[in-house]
mmCIF file of C-alpha atoms in Angstrom:
data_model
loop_
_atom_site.group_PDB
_atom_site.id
_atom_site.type_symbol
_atom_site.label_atom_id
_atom_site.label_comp_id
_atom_site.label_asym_id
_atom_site.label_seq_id
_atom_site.Cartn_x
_atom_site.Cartn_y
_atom_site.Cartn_z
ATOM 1 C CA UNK T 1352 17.164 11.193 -0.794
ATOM 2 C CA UNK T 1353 15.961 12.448 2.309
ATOM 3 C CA UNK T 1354 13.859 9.628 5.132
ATOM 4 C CA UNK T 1355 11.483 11.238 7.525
ATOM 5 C CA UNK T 1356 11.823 8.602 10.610
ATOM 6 C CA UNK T 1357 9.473 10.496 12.286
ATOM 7 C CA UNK T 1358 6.645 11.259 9.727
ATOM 8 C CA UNK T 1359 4.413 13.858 10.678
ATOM 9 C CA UNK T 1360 1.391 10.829 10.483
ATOM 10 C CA UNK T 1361 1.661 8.061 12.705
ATOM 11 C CA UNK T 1362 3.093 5.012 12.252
ATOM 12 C CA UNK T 1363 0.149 2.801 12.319
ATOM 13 C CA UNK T 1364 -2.657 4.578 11.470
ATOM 14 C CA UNK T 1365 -6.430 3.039 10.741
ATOM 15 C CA UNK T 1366 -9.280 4.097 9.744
ATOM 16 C CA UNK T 1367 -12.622 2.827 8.431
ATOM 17 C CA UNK T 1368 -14.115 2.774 4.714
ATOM 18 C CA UNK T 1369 -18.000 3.770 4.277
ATOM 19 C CA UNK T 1370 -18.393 -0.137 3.731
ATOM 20 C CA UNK T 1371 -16.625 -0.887 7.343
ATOM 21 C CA UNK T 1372 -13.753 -2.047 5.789
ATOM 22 C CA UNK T 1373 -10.745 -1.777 8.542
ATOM 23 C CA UNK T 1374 -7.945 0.152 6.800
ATOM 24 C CA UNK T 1375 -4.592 0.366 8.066
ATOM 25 C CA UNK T 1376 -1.415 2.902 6.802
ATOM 26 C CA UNK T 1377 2.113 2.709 7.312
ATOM 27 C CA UNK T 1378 5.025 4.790 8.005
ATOM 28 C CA UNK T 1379 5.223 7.283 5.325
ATOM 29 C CA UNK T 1380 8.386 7.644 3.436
ATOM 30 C CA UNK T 1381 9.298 11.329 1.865
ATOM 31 C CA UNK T 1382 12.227 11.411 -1.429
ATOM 32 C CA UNK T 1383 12.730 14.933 -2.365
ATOM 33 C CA UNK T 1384 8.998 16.377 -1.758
ATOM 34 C CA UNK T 1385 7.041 13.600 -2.520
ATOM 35 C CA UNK T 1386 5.789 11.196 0.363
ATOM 36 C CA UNK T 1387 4.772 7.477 0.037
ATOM 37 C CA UNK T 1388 2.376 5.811 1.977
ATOM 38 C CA UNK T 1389 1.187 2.016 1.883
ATOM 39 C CA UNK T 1390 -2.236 0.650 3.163
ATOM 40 C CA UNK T 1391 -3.167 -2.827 3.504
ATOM 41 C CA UNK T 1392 -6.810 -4.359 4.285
ATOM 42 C CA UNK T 1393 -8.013 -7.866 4.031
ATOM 43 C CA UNK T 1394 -10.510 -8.562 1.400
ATOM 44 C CA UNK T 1395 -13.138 -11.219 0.092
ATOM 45 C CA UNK T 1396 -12.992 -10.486 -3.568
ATOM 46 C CA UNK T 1397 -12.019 -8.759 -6.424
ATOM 47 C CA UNK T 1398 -15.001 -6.387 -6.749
ATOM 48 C CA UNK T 1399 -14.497 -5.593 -2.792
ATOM 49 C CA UNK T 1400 -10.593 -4.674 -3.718
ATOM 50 C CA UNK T 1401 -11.954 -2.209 -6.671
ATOM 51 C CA UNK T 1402 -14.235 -0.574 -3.999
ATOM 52 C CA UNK T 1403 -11.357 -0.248 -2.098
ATOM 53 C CA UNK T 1404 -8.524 1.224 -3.910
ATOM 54 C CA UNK T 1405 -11.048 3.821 -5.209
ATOM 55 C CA UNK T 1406 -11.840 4.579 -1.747
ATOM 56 C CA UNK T 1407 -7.872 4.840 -0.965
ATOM 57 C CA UNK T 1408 -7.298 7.117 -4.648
ATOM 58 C CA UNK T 1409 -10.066 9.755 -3.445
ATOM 59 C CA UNK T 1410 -9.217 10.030 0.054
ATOM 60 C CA UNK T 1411 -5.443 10.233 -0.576
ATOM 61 C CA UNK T 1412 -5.879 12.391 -3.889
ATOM 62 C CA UNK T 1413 -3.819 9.964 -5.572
ATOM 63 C CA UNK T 1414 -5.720 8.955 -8.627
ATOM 64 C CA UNK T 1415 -2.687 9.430 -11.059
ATOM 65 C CA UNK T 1416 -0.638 6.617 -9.460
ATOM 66 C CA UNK T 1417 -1.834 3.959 -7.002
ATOM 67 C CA UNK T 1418 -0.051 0.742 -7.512
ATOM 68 C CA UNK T 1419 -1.009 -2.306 -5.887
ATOM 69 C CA UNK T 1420 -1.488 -5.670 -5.720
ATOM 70 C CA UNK T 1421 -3.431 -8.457 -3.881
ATOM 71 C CA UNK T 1422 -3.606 -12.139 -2.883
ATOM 72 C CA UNK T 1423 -7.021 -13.642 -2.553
ATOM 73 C CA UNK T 1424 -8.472 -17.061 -2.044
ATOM 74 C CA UNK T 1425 -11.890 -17.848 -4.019
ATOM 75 C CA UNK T 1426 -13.163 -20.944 -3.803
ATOM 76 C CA UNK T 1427 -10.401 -23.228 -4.698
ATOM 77 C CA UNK T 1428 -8.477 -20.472 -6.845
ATOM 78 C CA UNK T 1429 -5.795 -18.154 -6.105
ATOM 79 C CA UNK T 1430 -6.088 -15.053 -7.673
ATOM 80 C CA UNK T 1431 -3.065 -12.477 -7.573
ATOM 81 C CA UNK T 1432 -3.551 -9.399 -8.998
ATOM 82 C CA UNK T 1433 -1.007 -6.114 -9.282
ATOM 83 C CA UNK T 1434 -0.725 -3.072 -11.236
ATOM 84 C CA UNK T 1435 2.021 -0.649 -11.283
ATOM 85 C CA UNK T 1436 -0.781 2.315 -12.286
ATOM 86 C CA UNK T 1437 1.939 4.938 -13.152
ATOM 87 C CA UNK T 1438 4.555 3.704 -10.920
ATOM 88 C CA UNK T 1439 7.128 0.974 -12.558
ATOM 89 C CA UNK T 1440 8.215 -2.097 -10.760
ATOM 90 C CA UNK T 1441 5.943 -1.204 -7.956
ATOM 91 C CA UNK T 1442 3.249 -3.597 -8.128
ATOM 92 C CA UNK T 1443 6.057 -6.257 -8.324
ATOM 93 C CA UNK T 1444 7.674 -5.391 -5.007
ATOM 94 C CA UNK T 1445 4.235 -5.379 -3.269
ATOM 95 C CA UNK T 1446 3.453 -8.675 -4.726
ATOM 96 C CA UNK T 1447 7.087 -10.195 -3.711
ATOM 97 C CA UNK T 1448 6.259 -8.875 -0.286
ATOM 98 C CA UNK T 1449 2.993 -10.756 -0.035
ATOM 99 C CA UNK T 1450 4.737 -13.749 -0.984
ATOM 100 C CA UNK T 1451 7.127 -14.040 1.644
ATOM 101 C CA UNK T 1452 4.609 -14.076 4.204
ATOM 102 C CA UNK T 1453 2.398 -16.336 2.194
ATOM 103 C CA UNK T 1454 -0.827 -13.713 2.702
ATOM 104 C CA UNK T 1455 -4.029 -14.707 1.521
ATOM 105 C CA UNK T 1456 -7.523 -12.508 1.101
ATOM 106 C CA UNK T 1457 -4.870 -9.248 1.160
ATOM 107 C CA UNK T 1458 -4.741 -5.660 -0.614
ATOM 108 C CA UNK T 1459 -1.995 -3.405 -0.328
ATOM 109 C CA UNK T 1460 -1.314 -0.373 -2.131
ATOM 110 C CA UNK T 1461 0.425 2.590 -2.287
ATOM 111 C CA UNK T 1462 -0.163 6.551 -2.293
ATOM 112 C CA UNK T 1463 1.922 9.286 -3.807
ATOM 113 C CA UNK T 1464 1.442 12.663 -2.493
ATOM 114 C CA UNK T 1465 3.346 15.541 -3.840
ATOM 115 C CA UNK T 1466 3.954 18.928 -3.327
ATOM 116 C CA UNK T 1467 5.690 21.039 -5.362
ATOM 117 C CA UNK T 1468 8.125 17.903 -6.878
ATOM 118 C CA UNK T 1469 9.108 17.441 -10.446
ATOM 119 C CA UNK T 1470 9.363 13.449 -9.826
ATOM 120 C CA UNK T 1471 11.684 11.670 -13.091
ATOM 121 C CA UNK T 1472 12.321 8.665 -14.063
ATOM 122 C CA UNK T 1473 16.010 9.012 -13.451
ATOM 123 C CA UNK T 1474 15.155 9.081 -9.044
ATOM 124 C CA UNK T 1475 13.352 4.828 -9.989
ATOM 125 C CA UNK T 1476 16.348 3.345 -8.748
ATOM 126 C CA UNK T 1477 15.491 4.784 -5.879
ATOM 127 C CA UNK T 1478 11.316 4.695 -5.619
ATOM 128 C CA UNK T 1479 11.485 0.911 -5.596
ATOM 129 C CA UNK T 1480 13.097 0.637 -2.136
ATOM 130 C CA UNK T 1481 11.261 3.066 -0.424
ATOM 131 C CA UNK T 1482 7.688 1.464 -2.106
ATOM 132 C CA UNK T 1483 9.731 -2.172 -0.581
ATOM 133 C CA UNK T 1484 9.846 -0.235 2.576
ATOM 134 C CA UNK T 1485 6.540 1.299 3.361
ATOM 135 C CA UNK T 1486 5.163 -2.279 2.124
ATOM 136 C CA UNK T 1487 7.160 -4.694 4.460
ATOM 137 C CA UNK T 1488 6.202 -2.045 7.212
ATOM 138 C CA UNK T 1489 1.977 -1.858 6.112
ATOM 139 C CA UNK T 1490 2.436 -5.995 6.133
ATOM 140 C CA UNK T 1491 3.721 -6.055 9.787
ATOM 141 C CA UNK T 1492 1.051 -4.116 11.110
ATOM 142 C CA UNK T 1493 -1.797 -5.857 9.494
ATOM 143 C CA UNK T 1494 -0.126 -9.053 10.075
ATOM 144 C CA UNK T 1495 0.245 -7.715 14.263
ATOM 145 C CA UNK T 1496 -3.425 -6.710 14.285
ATOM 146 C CA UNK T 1497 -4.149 -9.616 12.963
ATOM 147 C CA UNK T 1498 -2.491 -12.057 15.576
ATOM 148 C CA UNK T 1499 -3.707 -9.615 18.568
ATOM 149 C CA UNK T 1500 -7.128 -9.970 16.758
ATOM 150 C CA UNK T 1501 -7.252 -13.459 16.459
ATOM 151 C CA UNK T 1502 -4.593 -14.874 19.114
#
């Protein structure tokens, strides 16, 4: 398994959706020749996530596999929500992740770009640490623009 430390994208990228939504990528991860990307957003409900993550599948040509999950607050009612979408285990890393910093009114997902790989499911032992990876690293930078945002 091969780690690009210094991906050819930035670390903390953003960008906006064609709602305004504030979108921000991590670090992205390569195993053999496919790369892995997460991108987290705050939300304010479940129809605004769906908007999303199709937004996130087109522009990242990743419609075969985009797990994710989220953590929202309506009302008085938590709502969690993952799917692994082609990927197994992943949408229960994400949703560990969110846990452990308690996030609320969150959606993080991942992309899967490949080029030229024959991906297996023998190489899942080893997908599931680098989706833990580009997760815990999506987290900390919404969770820093958050507290420069709002601190």
């Amino acid at each position: 398994m091969s780690v690009i430390n210094n991906p050819t994208t930035t670390t903390h990228e953003t960008y906006y959706t064609s709602d305004g939504t504030l979108i921000h990528n991590g670090k992205t991860i390569q195993m053999k020749k496919c790369y892995y990307t997460a991108h987290a957003t705050t939300i304010h409900s479940v129809e605004h996530a769906i908007q999303i993550l199709d937004e996130i599948g087109q522009k990242y040509n990743s419609d075969d596999i985009l797990p994710f999950a989220l953590r929202l607050v309506e009302g008085t009612e938590l709502i969690q929500i993952g799917d692994d979408n082609g990927e197994f285990g992943a949408s229960d890393v994400i949703t560990n992740c969110l846990s452990k910093i308690d996030g609320y009114n969150v959606l993080i997902c991942i992309t899967r770009r490949i080029y030229g790989a024959v991906l297996s499911d023998m190489y899942q032992n080893r997908k599931l640490p680098i989706i833990r990876s580009v997760t815990n690293n999506v987290i900390d930078n919404l969770k820093n623009y958050l507290l420069g945002k709002y601190i």
